[in-house]
Coordinates of N, CA, C and O in Angstrom, one line a residue:
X7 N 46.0 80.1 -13.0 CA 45.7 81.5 -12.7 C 46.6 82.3 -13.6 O 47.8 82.1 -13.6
X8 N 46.0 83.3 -14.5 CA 47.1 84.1 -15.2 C 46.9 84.0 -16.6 O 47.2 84.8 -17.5
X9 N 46.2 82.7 -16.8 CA 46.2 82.8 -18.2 C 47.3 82.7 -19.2 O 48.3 83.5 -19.2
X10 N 47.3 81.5 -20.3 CA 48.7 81.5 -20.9 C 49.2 82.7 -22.0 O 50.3 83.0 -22.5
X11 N 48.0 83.0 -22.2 CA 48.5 84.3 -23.1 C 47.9 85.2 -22.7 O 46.7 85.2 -22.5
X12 N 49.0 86.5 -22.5 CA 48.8 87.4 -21.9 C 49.2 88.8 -22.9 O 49.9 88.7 -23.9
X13 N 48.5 90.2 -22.4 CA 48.6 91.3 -23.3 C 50.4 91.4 -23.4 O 51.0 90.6 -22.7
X14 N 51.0 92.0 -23.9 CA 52.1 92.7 -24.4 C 52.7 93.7 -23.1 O 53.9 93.5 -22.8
X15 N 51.8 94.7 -22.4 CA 52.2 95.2 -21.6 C 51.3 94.8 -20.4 O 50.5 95.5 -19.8
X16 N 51.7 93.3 -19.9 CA 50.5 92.8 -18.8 C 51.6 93.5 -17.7 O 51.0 93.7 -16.6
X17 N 52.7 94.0 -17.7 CA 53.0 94.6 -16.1 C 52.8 95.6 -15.7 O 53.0 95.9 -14.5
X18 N 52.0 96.6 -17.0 CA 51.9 98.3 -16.5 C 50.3 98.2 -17.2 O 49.8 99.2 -17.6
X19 N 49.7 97.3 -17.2 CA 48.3 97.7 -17.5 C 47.2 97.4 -16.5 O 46.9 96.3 -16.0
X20 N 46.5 98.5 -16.3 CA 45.7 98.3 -15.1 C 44.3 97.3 -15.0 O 43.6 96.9 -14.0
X21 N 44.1 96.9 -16.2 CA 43.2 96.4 -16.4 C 43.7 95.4 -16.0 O 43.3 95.0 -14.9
X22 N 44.6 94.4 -16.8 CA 45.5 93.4 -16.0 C 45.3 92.4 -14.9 O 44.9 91.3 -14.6
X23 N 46.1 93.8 -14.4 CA 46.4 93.9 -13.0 C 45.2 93.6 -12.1 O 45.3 92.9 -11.1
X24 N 44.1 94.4 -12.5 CA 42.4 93.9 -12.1 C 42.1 92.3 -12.4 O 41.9 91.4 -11.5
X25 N 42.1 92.2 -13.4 CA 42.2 91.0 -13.8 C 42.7 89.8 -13.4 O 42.3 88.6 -13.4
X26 N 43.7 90.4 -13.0 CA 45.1 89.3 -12.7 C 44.3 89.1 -10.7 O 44.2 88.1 -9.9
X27 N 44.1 90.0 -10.7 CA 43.5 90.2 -9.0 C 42.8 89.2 -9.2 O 43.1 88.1 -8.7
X28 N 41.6 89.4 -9.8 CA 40.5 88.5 -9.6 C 40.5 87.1 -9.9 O 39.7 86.3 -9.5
X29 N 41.7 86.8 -10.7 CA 41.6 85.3 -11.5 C 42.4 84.7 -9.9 O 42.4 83.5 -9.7
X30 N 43.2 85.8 -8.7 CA 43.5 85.0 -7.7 C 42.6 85.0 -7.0 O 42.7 83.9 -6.6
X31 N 41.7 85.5 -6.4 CA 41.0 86.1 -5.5 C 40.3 84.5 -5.7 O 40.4 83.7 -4.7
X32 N 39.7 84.1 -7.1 CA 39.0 83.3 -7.5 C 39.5 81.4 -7.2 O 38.8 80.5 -6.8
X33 N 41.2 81.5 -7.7 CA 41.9 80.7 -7.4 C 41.8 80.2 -5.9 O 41.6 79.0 -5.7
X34 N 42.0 81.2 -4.9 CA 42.4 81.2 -3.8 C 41.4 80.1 -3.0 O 41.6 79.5 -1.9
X35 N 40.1 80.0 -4.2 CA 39.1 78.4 -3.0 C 39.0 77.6 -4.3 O 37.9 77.3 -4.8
X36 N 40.3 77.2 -4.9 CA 40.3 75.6 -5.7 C 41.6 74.7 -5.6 O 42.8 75.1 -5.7
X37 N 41.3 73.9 -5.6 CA 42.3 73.2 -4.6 C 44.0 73.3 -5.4 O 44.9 73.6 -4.7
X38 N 44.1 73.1 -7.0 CA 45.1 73.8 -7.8 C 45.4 75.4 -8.0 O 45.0 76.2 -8.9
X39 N 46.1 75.6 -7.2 CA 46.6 77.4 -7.1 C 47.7 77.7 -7.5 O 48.7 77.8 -6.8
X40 N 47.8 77.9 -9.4 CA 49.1 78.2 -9.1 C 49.3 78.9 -10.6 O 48.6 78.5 -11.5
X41 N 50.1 79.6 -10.9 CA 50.2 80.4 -11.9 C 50.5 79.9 -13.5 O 51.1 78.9 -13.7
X42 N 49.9 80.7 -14.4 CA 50.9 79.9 -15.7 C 50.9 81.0 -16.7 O 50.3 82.0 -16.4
X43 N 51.4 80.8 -18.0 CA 51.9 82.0 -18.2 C 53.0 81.2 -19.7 O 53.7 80.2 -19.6
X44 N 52.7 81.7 -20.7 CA 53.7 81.4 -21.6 C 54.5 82.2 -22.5 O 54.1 83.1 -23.2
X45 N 56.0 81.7 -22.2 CA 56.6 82.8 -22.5 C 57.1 84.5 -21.6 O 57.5 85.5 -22.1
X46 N 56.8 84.1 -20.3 CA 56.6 85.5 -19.9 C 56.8 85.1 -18.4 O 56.8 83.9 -18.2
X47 N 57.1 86.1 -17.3 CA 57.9 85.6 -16.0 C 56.0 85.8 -15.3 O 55.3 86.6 -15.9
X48 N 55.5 85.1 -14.4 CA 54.7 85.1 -13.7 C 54.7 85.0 -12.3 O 54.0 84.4 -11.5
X49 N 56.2 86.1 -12.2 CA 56.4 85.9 -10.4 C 55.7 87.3 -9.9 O 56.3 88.2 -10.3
X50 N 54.6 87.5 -9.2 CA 53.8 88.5 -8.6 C 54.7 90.1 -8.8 O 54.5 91.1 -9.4
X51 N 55.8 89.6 -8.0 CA 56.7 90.5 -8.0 C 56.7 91.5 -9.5 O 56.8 92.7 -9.4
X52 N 56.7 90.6 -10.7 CA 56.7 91.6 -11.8 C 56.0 92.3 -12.2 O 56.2 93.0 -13.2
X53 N 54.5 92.3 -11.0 CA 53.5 93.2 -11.6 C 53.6 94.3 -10.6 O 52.4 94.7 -10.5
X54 N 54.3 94.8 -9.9 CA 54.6 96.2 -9.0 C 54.3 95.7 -7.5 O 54.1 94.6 -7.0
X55 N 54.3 96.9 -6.9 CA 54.0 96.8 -5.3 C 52.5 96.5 -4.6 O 51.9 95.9 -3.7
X56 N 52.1 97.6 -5.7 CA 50.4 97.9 -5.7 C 49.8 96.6 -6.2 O 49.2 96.0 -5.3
X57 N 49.8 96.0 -7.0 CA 48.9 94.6 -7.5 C 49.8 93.3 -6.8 O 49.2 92.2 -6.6
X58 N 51.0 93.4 -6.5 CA 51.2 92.0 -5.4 C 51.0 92.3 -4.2 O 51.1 91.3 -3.6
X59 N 50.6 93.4 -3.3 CA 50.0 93.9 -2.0 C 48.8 93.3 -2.3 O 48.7 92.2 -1.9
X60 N 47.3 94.0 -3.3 CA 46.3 93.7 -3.6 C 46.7 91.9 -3.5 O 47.9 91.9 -3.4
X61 N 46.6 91.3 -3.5 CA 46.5 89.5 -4.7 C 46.9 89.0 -3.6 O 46.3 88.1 -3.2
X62 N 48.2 89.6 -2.4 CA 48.8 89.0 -1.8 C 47.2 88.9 -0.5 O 46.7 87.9 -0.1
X63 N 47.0 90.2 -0.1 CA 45.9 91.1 0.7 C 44.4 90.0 0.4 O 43.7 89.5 1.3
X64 N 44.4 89.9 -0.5 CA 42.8 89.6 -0.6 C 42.1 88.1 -1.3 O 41.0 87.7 -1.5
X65 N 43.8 87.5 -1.5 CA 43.6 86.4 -1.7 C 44.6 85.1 -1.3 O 44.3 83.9 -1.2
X66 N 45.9 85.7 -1.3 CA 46.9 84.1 -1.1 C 46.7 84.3 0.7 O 46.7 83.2 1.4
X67 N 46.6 85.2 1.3 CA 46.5 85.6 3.0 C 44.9 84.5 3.4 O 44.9 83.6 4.2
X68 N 44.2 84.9 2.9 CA 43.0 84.3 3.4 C 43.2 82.7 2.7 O 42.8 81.7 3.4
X69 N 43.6 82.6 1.8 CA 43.1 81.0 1.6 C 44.6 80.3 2.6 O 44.5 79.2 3.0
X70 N 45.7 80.9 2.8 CA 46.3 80.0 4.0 C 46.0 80.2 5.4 O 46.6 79.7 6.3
X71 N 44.5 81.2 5.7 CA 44.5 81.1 7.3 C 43.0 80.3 7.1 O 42.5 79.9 8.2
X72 N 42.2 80.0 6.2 CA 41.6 79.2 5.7 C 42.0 77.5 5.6 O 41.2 76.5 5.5
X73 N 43.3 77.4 5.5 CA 43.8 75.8 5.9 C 43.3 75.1 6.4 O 42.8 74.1 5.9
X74 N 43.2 75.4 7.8 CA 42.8 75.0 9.2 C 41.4 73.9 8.7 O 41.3 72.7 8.8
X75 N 40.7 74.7 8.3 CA 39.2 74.2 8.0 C 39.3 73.9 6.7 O 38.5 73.1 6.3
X76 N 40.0 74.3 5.9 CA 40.0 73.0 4.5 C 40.5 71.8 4.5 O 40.0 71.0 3.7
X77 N 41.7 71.1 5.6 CA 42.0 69.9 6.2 C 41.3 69.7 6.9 O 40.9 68.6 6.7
X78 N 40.7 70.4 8.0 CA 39.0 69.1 8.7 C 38.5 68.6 7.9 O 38.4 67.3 7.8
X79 N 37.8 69.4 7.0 CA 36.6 68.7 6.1 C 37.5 67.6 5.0 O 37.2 66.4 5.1
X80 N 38.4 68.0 4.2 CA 39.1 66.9 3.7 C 39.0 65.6 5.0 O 38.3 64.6 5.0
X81 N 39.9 66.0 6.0 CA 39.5 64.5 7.1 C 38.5 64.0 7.1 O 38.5 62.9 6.7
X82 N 37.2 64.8 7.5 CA 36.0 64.6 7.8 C 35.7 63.8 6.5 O 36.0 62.6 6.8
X83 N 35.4 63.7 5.3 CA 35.2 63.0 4.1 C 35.7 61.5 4.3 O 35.2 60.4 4.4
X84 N 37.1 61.9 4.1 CA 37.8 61.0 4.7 C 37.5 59.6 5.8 O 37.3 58.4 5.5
X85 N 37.5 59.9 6.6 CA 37.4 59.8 7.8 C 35.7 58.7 8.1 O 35.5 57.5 8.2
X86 N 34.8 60.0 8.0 CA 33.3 59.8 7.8 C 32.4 59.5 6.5 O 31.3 59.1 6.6
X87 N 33.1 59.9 5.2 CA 32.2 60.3 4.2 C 31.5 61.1 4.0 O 30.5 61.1 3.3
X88 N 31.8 61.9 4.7 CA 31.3 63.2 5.3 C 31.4 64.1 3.2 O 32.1 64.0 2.2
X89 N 30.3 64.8 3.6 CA 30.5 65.6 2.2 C 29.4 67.1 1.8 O 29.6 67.6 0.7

């Protein structure tokens, strides 16, 4: 998520920051979730209050109360061959 190369000013550009939203929003239902980034800090925190509220809000929130039912069906496969 994040993409390894990123604009010059990815912490004050809104476009970004849209961007940056959606590539979690997107993340948030594949089973690898996790940031990358070269050369450059990729802790949420560095992109303001407003875009780690958004990212936090509409995507890392739902895919952990979403757990619950992504380990059944993992069991179920498991388990049954369920698929």
């Amino acid at each position: 998520i994040g993409g390894f190369f990123r604009p010059a000013n990815q912490y004050a550009d809104p476009a970004y920051a849209l961007l940056l939203t959606r590539w979690f929003q997107f993340g948030a239902f594949t089973p690898v979730f996790r940031v990358h980034g070269a050369d450059t800090n990729t802790e949420l925190w560095h992109f303001g209050d407003a875009t780690t509220s958004d990212i936090l809000e509409s995507a890392i929130h739902p895919r952990y109360r979403l757990l619950p039912y992504t380990y059944s069906g993992f069991r179920r496969v498991e388990a049954e061959g369920w698929s």
